[in-house]
Amino acid sequence: MIREIEQLIAGGILDPFDRYFVRTLQRVAPTATTQALVLAAFTRKSVANGHVCLDLQRLVESSLPPQAELVAELKQSPLVSRDGSLAPLVLEGERLYLQRYWLYEEDLVREIRARAANPAPVQEELLENCLAQLFSGTAEDAPQREACAGIFRQRLGLITGGPGTGKTTLVTKYLGLLLLYAQASGEPPPRILLLAPTGKAAARLTESLQQKKEEGVLPELSAAMPAKASTIHRALGYRPESPTTFRYNRENPLPCEVVVVDEASMIDVALMAKLFEAVVPTARLVLLGDKDQLASVEAGSILGDICAAVLDGAGSGAGENPLARCVVRLTESFRYSSQEGIGALARAIHAGKAEEAVSLAQLGSPEVSLLPPLLQVDTTHPLAEMILAGYRLFLEATDPLAALELFEQFRLLCAHRTGPMGVQFLNRYAEKVLTLKGLIEPNTPWYKGRPVLIQANSYPLRLFNGETGIIWDAEDDEGLKAFFFSENREGVRSYSLRQLPAHETAFAMTIHKSQGSEFDRVALVLPGEDSALLSRELLYTGISRARRQVALVGRPQEIEAAVGRRVERASGLVGKLKG
């Protein structure tokens, strides 16, 4: 094995897997130079870290020659594709891709441009009549009315905004408009798919749309609206034996005229490319999400990149790019005040105003507080009181349905799964705090009141990654079972403990896992300043999970470090969509 690769692995810059990756490349291209192989390993590592490609401009490695020399050498390497030829890598300017990810990006750019350039045919007079039936015509309704009409005219729509800005309200009106327009034009109602990246997000979308339908859509339309959302993987026809291909694709598209996807910021470049190609070009595709939240766990920041291509600094559509007509940005929060509490803190974090964010946290308010760092297992820390107050009610509930409902009121959030202040540590800490007060008896891994978070989809059981349940006493002396909300959340489903797919205790969860969820109160335990995950997006996403109250646990320096550090994922998507 190449000495340089071994040194980079020993230094933690590359992973042990890269040893085998490079060996494979050497078999494919025996004449490849050491520098080309090192850059190939860096590219694979970049993808593993969430980037779509390796940006040679950002590459800081003292052992490598200047950038211009690297580009010149790559252009001559047998590892790099020339004129569309098949090779492991693709060099595009100063970006180096694994070929598969270059193809994902190219496919996605082509699909987005084609949809943006071909708006849906609309009878404007008929559209205006339908809008008049759905909207009151007041000044308060005007922004949503305009946004709804704008998205309706397009085959691609992107609705972005923070928590409480009316994304779900807008999409409910949009669905009502689709049905009303079809009815008025004598057409059958369109077949509509509601999708989300995870089972938890799909369940939340189903619940939210049901609530909004009851509030704001014409009663005669409610019955025709879709009743349930699905995961993207399930809708596309995930095949375990071939996980990178789906049943539905360009040759066999989804049988629908409208696809609405929630929590789009969580979708990586590979899945987004496969979703776009599975939606027939004449269908409408609408993406909802918060572009400022954490990006997907896998490679890419697709929603953020699409918005960045057309939104200027003020958040308005920029220039004559057809894609600008497809993007709606909602800015007014109906949940938070922008002048105080969670709303003011979120605004400061989003704007990159570190001093203001620290000041708001330190000054405190009924909605925001800053607690000192948690040192080891200190059960006298103020966080212990929050845990007791947050979890006592669900643990003292009389039945599993009440326990599940009460469990949704509070959550411990953190950045890491392992290590100091990670999920595993905080779960043990919460168990100790609750045990001392006699609320749980964790003598075995299975105990009454243990919350569990599903970590893998089980389609036969209809349990999905991200769903939370509770271990509770079953009826008729059947012992302990795992209980989860039923699909309408009006009842429960129960499973024997041996049936459960991969799962973990869920007193605490990572901020990534909390995306798509909301809680009345949140305790957000900050990692140290040197954490690679500490970022503006992490902090913003964490505090915006709270509806009423958030407590930050950590030091002012950690808040300042988070606000000052933005996650920037390398890709060519923004430039290609601008061009």
Tab-separated table of N, CA, C and O in Angstrom, residues 204-284:
chain	number	residue	atom	x	y	z
A	204	ARG	N	-45.808	12.942	10.674
A	204	ARG	CA	-46.081	14.328	11.082
A	204	ARG	C	-46.777	15.098	9.961
A	204	ARG	O	-47.674	15.889	10.208
A	205	LEU	N	-46.361	14.878	8.703
A	205	LEU	CA	-47.020	15.534	7.572
A	205	LEU	C	-48.477	15.116	7.495
A	205	LEU	O	-49.374	15.955	7.281
A	206	THR	N	-48.744	13.830	7.660
A	206	THR	CA	-50.119	13.331	7.655
A	206	THR	C	-50.948	14.027	8.726
A	206	THR	O	-52.062	14.505	8.461
A	207	GLU	N	-50.396	14.093	9.933
A	207	GLU	CA	-51.116	14.708	11.049
A	207	GLU	C	-51.351	16.201	10.801
A	207	GLU	O	-52.461	16.714	11.019
A	208	SER	N	-50.313	16.907	10.333
A	208	SER	CA	-50.430	18.348	10.129
A	208	SER	C	-51.446	18.688	9.049
A	208	SER	O	-52.254	19.612	9.201
A	209	LEU	N	-51.418	17.942	7.947
A	209	LEU	CA	-52.359	18.210	6.867
A	209	LEU	C	-53.787	17.897	7.289
A	209	LEU	O	-54.718	18.598	6.889
A	210	GLN	N	-53.959	16.883	8.104
A	210	GLN	CA	-55.300	16.559	8.597
A	210	GLN	C	-55.850	17.715	9.424
A	210	GLN	O	-57.013	18.109	9.274
A	211	GLN	N	-55.004	18.280	10.287
A	211	GLN	CA	-55.435	19.420	11.094
A	211	GLN	C	-55.767	20.624	10.217
A	211	GLN	O	-56.782	21.294	10.419
A	212	LYS	N	-54.922	20.906	9.232
A	212	LYS	CA	-55.137	22.059	8.363
A	212	LYS	C	-56.372	21.883	7.480
A	212	LYS	O	-57.082	22.848	7.197
A	213	LYS	N	-56.634	20.650	7.038
A	213	LYS	CA	-57.817	20.398	6.219
A	213	LYS	C	-59.085	20.743	6.994
A	213	LYS	O	-60.026	21.316	6.456
A	214	GLU	N	-59.090	20.394	8.267
A	214	GLU	CA	-60.257	20.672	9.093
A	214	GLU	C	-60.437	22.164	9.325
A	214	GLU	O	-61.551	22.635	9.549
A	215	GLU	N	-59.335	22.908	9.243
A	215	GLU	CA	-59.398	24.342	9.532
A	215	GLU	C	-59.716	25.199	8.310
A	215	GLU	O	-60.451	26.175	8.416
A	216	GLY	N	-59.131	24.856	7.131
A	216	GLY	CA	-59.139	25.869	6.096
A	216	GLY	C	-59.427	25.463	4.683
A	216	GLY	O	-59.183	26.233	3.768
A	217	VAL	N	-59.954	24.267	4.412
A	217	VAL	CA	-60.249	23.873	3.039
A	217	VAL	C	-61.748	23.635	2.918
A	217	VAL	O	-62.394	23.215	3.872
A	218	LEU	N	-62.295	23.911	1.758
A	218	LEU	CA	-63.721	23.696	1.542
A	218	LEU	C	-64.100	22.269	1.924
A	218	LEU	O	-63.440	21.312	1.514
A	219	PRO	N	-65.176	22.108	2.721
A	219	PRO	CA	-65.535	20.769	3.215
A	219	PRO	C	-65.681	19.733	2.115
A	219	PRO	O	-65.291	18.579	2.283
A	220	GLU	N	-66.229	20.138	0.967
A	220	GLU	CA	-66.453	19.162	-0.102
A	220	GLU	C	-65.145	18.674	-0.731
A	220	GLU	O	-65.127	17.679	-1.451
A	221	LEU	N	-64.038	19.391	-0.477
A	221	LEU	CA	-62.748	18.978	-1.026
A	221	LEU	C	-61.983	18.051	-0.095
A	221	LEU	O	-61.114	17.304	-0.534
A	222	SER	N	-62.282	18.108	1.188
A	222	SER	CA	-61.490	17.373	2.180
A	222	SER	C	-61.449	15.878	1.896
A	222	SER	O	-60.414	15.229	2.029
A	223	ALA	N	-62.591	15.331	1.489
A	223	ALA	CA	-62.656	13.891	1.259
A	223	ALA	C	-61.770	13.460	0.101
A	223	ALA	O	-61.263	12.329	0.071
A	224	ALA	N	-61.560	14.361	-0.869
A	224	ALA	CA	-60.755	14.008	-2.040
A	224	ALA	C	-59.272	14.210	-1.811
A	224	ALA	O	-58.452	13.767	-2.624
A	225	MET	N	-58.899	14.869	-0.723
A	225	MET	CA	-57.482	15.126	-0.466
A	225	MET	C	-56.801	13.871	0.058
A	225	MET	O	-57.432	13.045	0.723
A	226	PRO	N	-55.528	13.692	-0.232
A	226	PRO	CA	-54.820	12.483	0.245
A	226	PRO	C	-54.840	12.406	1.758
A	226	PRO	O	-54.692	13.418	2.449
A	227	ALA	N	-55.027	11.194	2.259
A	227	ALA	CA	-55.181	11.021	3.702
A	227	ALA	C	-53.879	10.700	4.410
A	227	ALA	O	-53.771	10.849	5.614
A	228	LYS	N	-52.887	10.265	3.660
A	228	LYS	CA	-51.699	9.740	4.325
A	228	LYS	C	-50.433	9.984	3.510
A	228	LYS	O	-50.462	9.930	2.280
A	229	ALA	N	-49.344	10.266	4.205
A	229	ALA	CA	-48.045	10.447	3.559
A	229	ALA	C	-47.234	9.157	3.677
A	229	ALA	O	-47.460	8.338	4.568
A	230	SER	N	-46.276	9.018	2.780
A	230	SER	CA	-45.403	7.842	2.747
A	230	SER	C	-43.953	8.298	2.760
A	230	SER	O	-43.644	9.460	2.485
A	231	THR	N	-43.051	7.390	3.070
A	231	THR	CA	-41.633	7.713	2.909
A	231	THR	C	-41.281	7.697	1.418
A	231	THR	O	-41.907	6.990	0.619
A	232	ILE	N	-40.269	8.462	1.053
A	232	ILE	CA	-39.831	8.501	-0.344
A	232	ILE	C	-39.375	7.113	-0.793
A	232	ILE	O	-39.715	6.651	-1.891
A	233	HIS	N	-38.615	6.433	0.049
A	233	HIS	CA	-38.105	5.113	-0.316
A	233	HIS	C	-39.251	4.142	-0.605
A	233	HIS	O	-39.201	3.385	-1.583
A	234	ARG	N	-40.282	4.193	0.217
A	234	ARG	CA	-41.386	3.266	0.000
A	234	ARG	C	-42.149	3.606	-1.270
A	234	ARG	O	-42.522	2.721	-2.046
A	235	ALA	N	-42.380	4.894	-1.503
A	235	ALA	CA	-43.120	5.312	-2.697
A	235	ALA	C	-42.364	4.959	-3.973
A	235	ALA	O	-42.972	4.545	-4.974
A	236	LEU	N	-41.041	5.105	-3.946
A	236	LEU	CA	-40.238	4.802	-5.137
A	236	LEU	C	-40.051	3.306	-5.349
A	236	LEU	O	-39.645	2.879	-6.426
A	237	GLY	N	-40.358	2.508	-4.326
A	237	GLY	CA	-40.208	1.064	-4.451
A	237	GLY	C	-38.807	0.599	-4.121
A	237	GLY	O	-38.093	0.056	-4.981
A	238	TYR	N	-38.409	0.822	-2.874
A	238	TYR	CA	-37.077	0.413	-2.417
A	238	TYR	C	-36.920	-1.094	-2.523
A	238	TYR	O	-37.816	-1.865	-2.185
A	239	ARG	N	-35.761	-1.519	-3.033
A	239	ARG	CA	-35.475	-2.939	-3.191
A	239	ARG	C	-34.225	-3.294	-2.399
A	239	ARG	O	-33.112	-2.901	-2.784
A	240	PRO	N	-34.365	-4.014	-1.289
A	240	PRO	CA	-33.207	-4.327	-0.438
A	240	PRO	C	-32.079	-5.028	-1.187
A	240	PRO	O	-30.908	-4.831	-0.885
A	241	GLU	N	-32.443	-5.838	-2.188
A	241	GLU	CA	-31.405	-6.559	-2.918
A	241	GLU	C	-30.635	-5.659	-3.879
A	241	GLU	O	-29.556	-6.019	-4.358
A	242	SER	N	-31.182	-4.443	-4.146
A	242	SER	CA	-30.516	-3.494	-5.042
A	242	SER	C	-30.787	-2.088	-4.517
A	242	SER	O	-31.582	-1.337	-5.080
A	243	PRO	N	-30.129	-1.716	-3.414
A	243	PRO	CA	-30.502	-0.489	-2.688
A	243	PRO	C	-30.254	0.812	-3.440
A	243	PRO	O	-30.743	1.852	-3.018
A	244	THR	N	-29.493	0.791	-4.534
A	244	THR	CA	-29.264	2.043	-5.273
A	244	THR	C	-30.213	2.208	-6.446
A	244	THR	O	-30.133	3.196	-7.177
A	245	THR	N	-31.110	1.249	-6.659
A	245	THR	CA	-32.117	1.375	-7.708
A	245	THR	C	-33.503	1.176	-7.106
A	245	THR	O	-33.657	0.519	-6.078
A	246	PHE	N	-34.504	1.752	-7.785
A	246	PHE	CA	-35.871	1.684	-7.292
A	246	PHE	C	-36.793	1.130	-8.377
A	246	PHE	O	-36.477	1.166	-9.567
A	247	ARG	N	-37.948	0.685	-7.949
A	247	ARG	CA	-38.947	0.167	-8.892
A	247	ARG	C	-39.414	1.266	-9.837
A	247	ARG	O	-39.593	1.036	-11.039
A	248	TYR	N	-39.630	2.464	-9.297
A	248	TYR	CA	-40.082	3.575	-10.128
A	248	TYR	C	-38.890	4.435	-10.528
A	248	TYR	O	-38.054	4.796	-9.699
A	249	ASN	N	-38.822	4.771	-11.817
A	249	ASN	CA	-37.697	5.527	-12.352
A	249	ASN	C	-38.152	6.243	-13.624
A	249	ASN	O	-39.359	6.344	-13.879
A	250	ARG	N	-37.221	6.701	-14.434
A	250	ARG	CA	-37.590	7.447	-15.651
A	250	ARG	C	-38.388	6.573	-16.612
A	250	ARG	O	-39.327	7.034	-17.257
A	251	GLU	N	-38.026	5.312	-16.730
A	251	GLU	CA	-38.726	4.415	-17.645
A	251	GLU	C	-40.053	3.932	-17.062
A	251	GLU	O	-40.970	3.569	-17.799
A	252	ASN	N	-40.154	3.909	-15.747
A	252	ASN	CA	-41.374	3.454	-15.075
A	252	ASN	C	-41.754	4.485	-14.015
A	252	ASN	O	-41.546	4.288	-12.827
A	253	PRO	N	-42.314	5.640	-14.433
A	253	PRO	CA	-42.542	6.744	-13.495
A	253	PRO	C	-43.686	6.477	-12.524
A	253	PRO	O	-44.516	5.582	-12.744
A	254	LEU	N	-43.712	7.245	-11.466
A	254	LEU	CA	-44.768	7.149	-10.457
A	254	LEU	C	-46.124	7.451	-11.084
A	254	LEU	O	-46.251	8.399	-11.867
A	255	PRO	N	-47.154	6.682	-10.756
A	255	PRO	CA	-48.477	6.891	-11.350
A	255	PRO	C	-49.246	8.008	-10.629
A	255	PRO	O	-50.178	7.754	-9.858
A	256	CYS	N	-48.852	9.238	-10.859
A	256	CYS	CA	-49.503	10.365	-10.196
A	256	CYS	C	-49.269	11.638	-11.000
A	256	CYS	O	-48.385	11.690	-11.854
A	257	GLU	N	-50.091	12.648	-10.695
A	257	GLU	CA	-49.955	13.948	-11.359
A	257	GLU	C	-49.348	15.010	-10.456
A	257	GLU	O	-48.924	16.064	-10.930
A	258	VAL	N	-49.324	14.749	-9.148
A	258	VAL	CA	-48.797	15.720	-8.187
A	258	VAL	C	-48.004	14.977	-7.115
A	258	VAL	O	-48.472	13.975	-6.572
A	259	VAL	N	-46.803	15.471	-6.824
A	259	VAL	CA	-45.985	14.924	-5.728
A	259	VAL	C	-45.592	16.081	-4.818
A	259	VAL	O	-45.014	17.068	-5.273
A	260	VAL	N	-45.904	15.956	-3.525
A	260	VAL	CA	-45.546	16.960	-2.528
A	260	VAL	C	-44.617	16.308	-1.517
A	260	VAL	O	-44.939	15.253	-0.956
A	261	VAL	N	-43.450	16.920	-1.292
A	261	VAL	CA	-42.420	16.330	-0.432
A	261	VAL	C	-42.095	17.288	0.708
A	261	VAL	O	-41.680	18.424	0.475
A	262	ASP	N	-42.286	16.846	1.938
A	262	ASP	CA	-41.975	17.662	3.109
A	262	ASP	C	-40.565	17.357	3.602
A	262	ASP	O	-39.972	16.335	3.258
A	263	GLU	N	-40.036	18.264	4.429
A	263	GLU	CA	-38.693	18.126	5.012
A	263	GLU	C	-37.649	17.863	3.922
A	263	GLU	O	-36.767	17.006	4.053
A	264	ALA	N	-37.730	18.653	2.841
A	264	ALA	CA	-36.846	18.427	1.689
A	264	ALA	C	-35.386	18.719	2.005
A	264	ALA	O	-34.503	18.241	1.289
A	265	SER	N	-35.103	19.496	3.053
A	265	SER	CA	-33.701	19.770	3.405
A	265	SER	C	-32.971	18.502	3.833
A	265	SER	O	-31.740	18.458	3.824
A	266	MET	N	-33.712	17.455	4.197
A	266	MET	CA	-33.110	16.212	4.658
A	266	MET	C	-32.758	15.260	3.516
A	266	MET	O	-32.188	14.195	3.747
A	267	ILE	N	-33.074	15.632	2.285
A	267	ILE	CA	-32.893	14.717	1.148
A	267	ILE	C	-31.523	14.931	0.512
A	267	ILE	O	-31.178	16.057	0.138
A	268	ASP	N	-30.770	13.869	0.351
A	268	ASP	CA	-29.427	13.956	-0.222
A	268	ASP	C	-29.494	13.943	-1.742
A	268	ASP	O	-30.550	13.722	-2.345
A	269	VAL	N	-28.343	14.179	-2.389
A	269	VAL	CA	-28.308	14.336	-3.838
A	269	VAL	C	-28.728	13.062	-4.561
A	269	VAL	O	-29.420	13.119	-5.595
A	270	ALA	N	-28.342	11.904	-4.049
A	270	ALA	CA	-28.685	10.648	-4.721
A	270	ALA	C	-30.189	10.414	-4.707
A	270	ALA	O	-30.800	10.116	-5.739
A	271	LEU	N	-30.807	10.541	-3.540
A	271	LEU	CA	-32.249	10.293	-3.431
A	271	LEU	C	-33.039	11.363	-4.182
A	271	LEU	O	-34.050	11.060	-4.822
A	272	MET	N	-32.584	12.620	-4.138
A	272	MET	CA	-33.297	13.682	-4.849
A	272	MET	C	-33.249	13.431	-6.354
A	272	MET	O	-34.259	13.626	-7.053
A	273	ALA	N	-32.105	13.012	-6.866
A	273	ALA	CA	-31.997	12.725	-8.300
A	273	ALA	C	-32.947	11.603	-8.701
A	273	ALA	O	-33.611	11.667	-9.754
A	274	LYS	N	-33.040	10.573	-7.881
A	274	LYS	CA	-33.917	9.436	-8.196
A	274	LYS	C	-35.389	9.835	-8.077
A	274	LYS	O	-36.234	9.344	-8.837
A	275	LEU	N	-35.698	10.729	-7.126
A	275	LEU	CA	-37.073	11.214	-7.003
A	275	LEU	C	-37.477	12.011	-8.241
A	275	LEU	O	-38.546	11.787	-8.814
A	276	PHE	N	-36.634	12.960	-8.646
A	276	PHE	CA	-36.960	13.786	-9.805
A	276	PHE	C	-37.166	12.930	-11.054
A	276	PHE	O	-38.090	13.167	-11.834
A	277	GLU	N	-36.314	11.941	-11.265
A	277	GLU	CA	-36.430	11.152	-12.498
A	277	GLU	C	-37.654	10.250	-12.477
A	277	GLU	O	-38.143	9.827	-13.542
A	278	ALA	N	-38.200	9.944	-11.280
A	278	ALA	CA	-39.378	9.082	-11.186
A	278	ALA	C	-40.688	9.845	-11.317
A	278	ALA	O	-41.754	9.219	-11.377
A	279	VAL	N	-40.623	11.176	-11.338
A	279	VAL	CA	-41.832	11.990	-11.492
A	279	VAL	C	-41.933	12.400	-12.957
A	279	VAL	O	-41.030	13.052	-13.497
A	280	VAL	N	-43.014	12.020	-13.614
A	280	VAL	CA	-43.176	12.285	-15.030
A	280	VAL	C	-43.056	13.797	-15.293
A	280	VAL	O	-43.499	14.605	-14.478
A	281	PRO	N	-42.417	14.213	-16.386
A	281	PRO	CA	-42.159	15.643	-16.631
A	281	PRO	C	-43.397	16.527	-16.625
A	281	PRO	O	-43.318	17.711	-16.305
A	282	THR	N	-44.563	15.977	-16.971
A	282	THR	CA	-45.793	16.784	-16.994
A	282	THR	C	-46.445	16.906	-15.624
A	282	THR	O	-47.413	17.655	-15.466
A	283	ALA	N	-45.959	16.166	-14.634
A	283	ALA	CA	-46.535	16.234	-13.287
A	283	ALA	C	-45.982	17.428	-12.523
A	283	ALA	O	-44.962	18.018	-12.894
A	284	ARG	N	-46.660	17.799	-11.467
A	284	ARG	CA	-46.196	18.859	-10.579
A	284	ARG	C	-45.415	18.234	-9.429
A	284	ARG	O	-45.852	17.244	-8.834
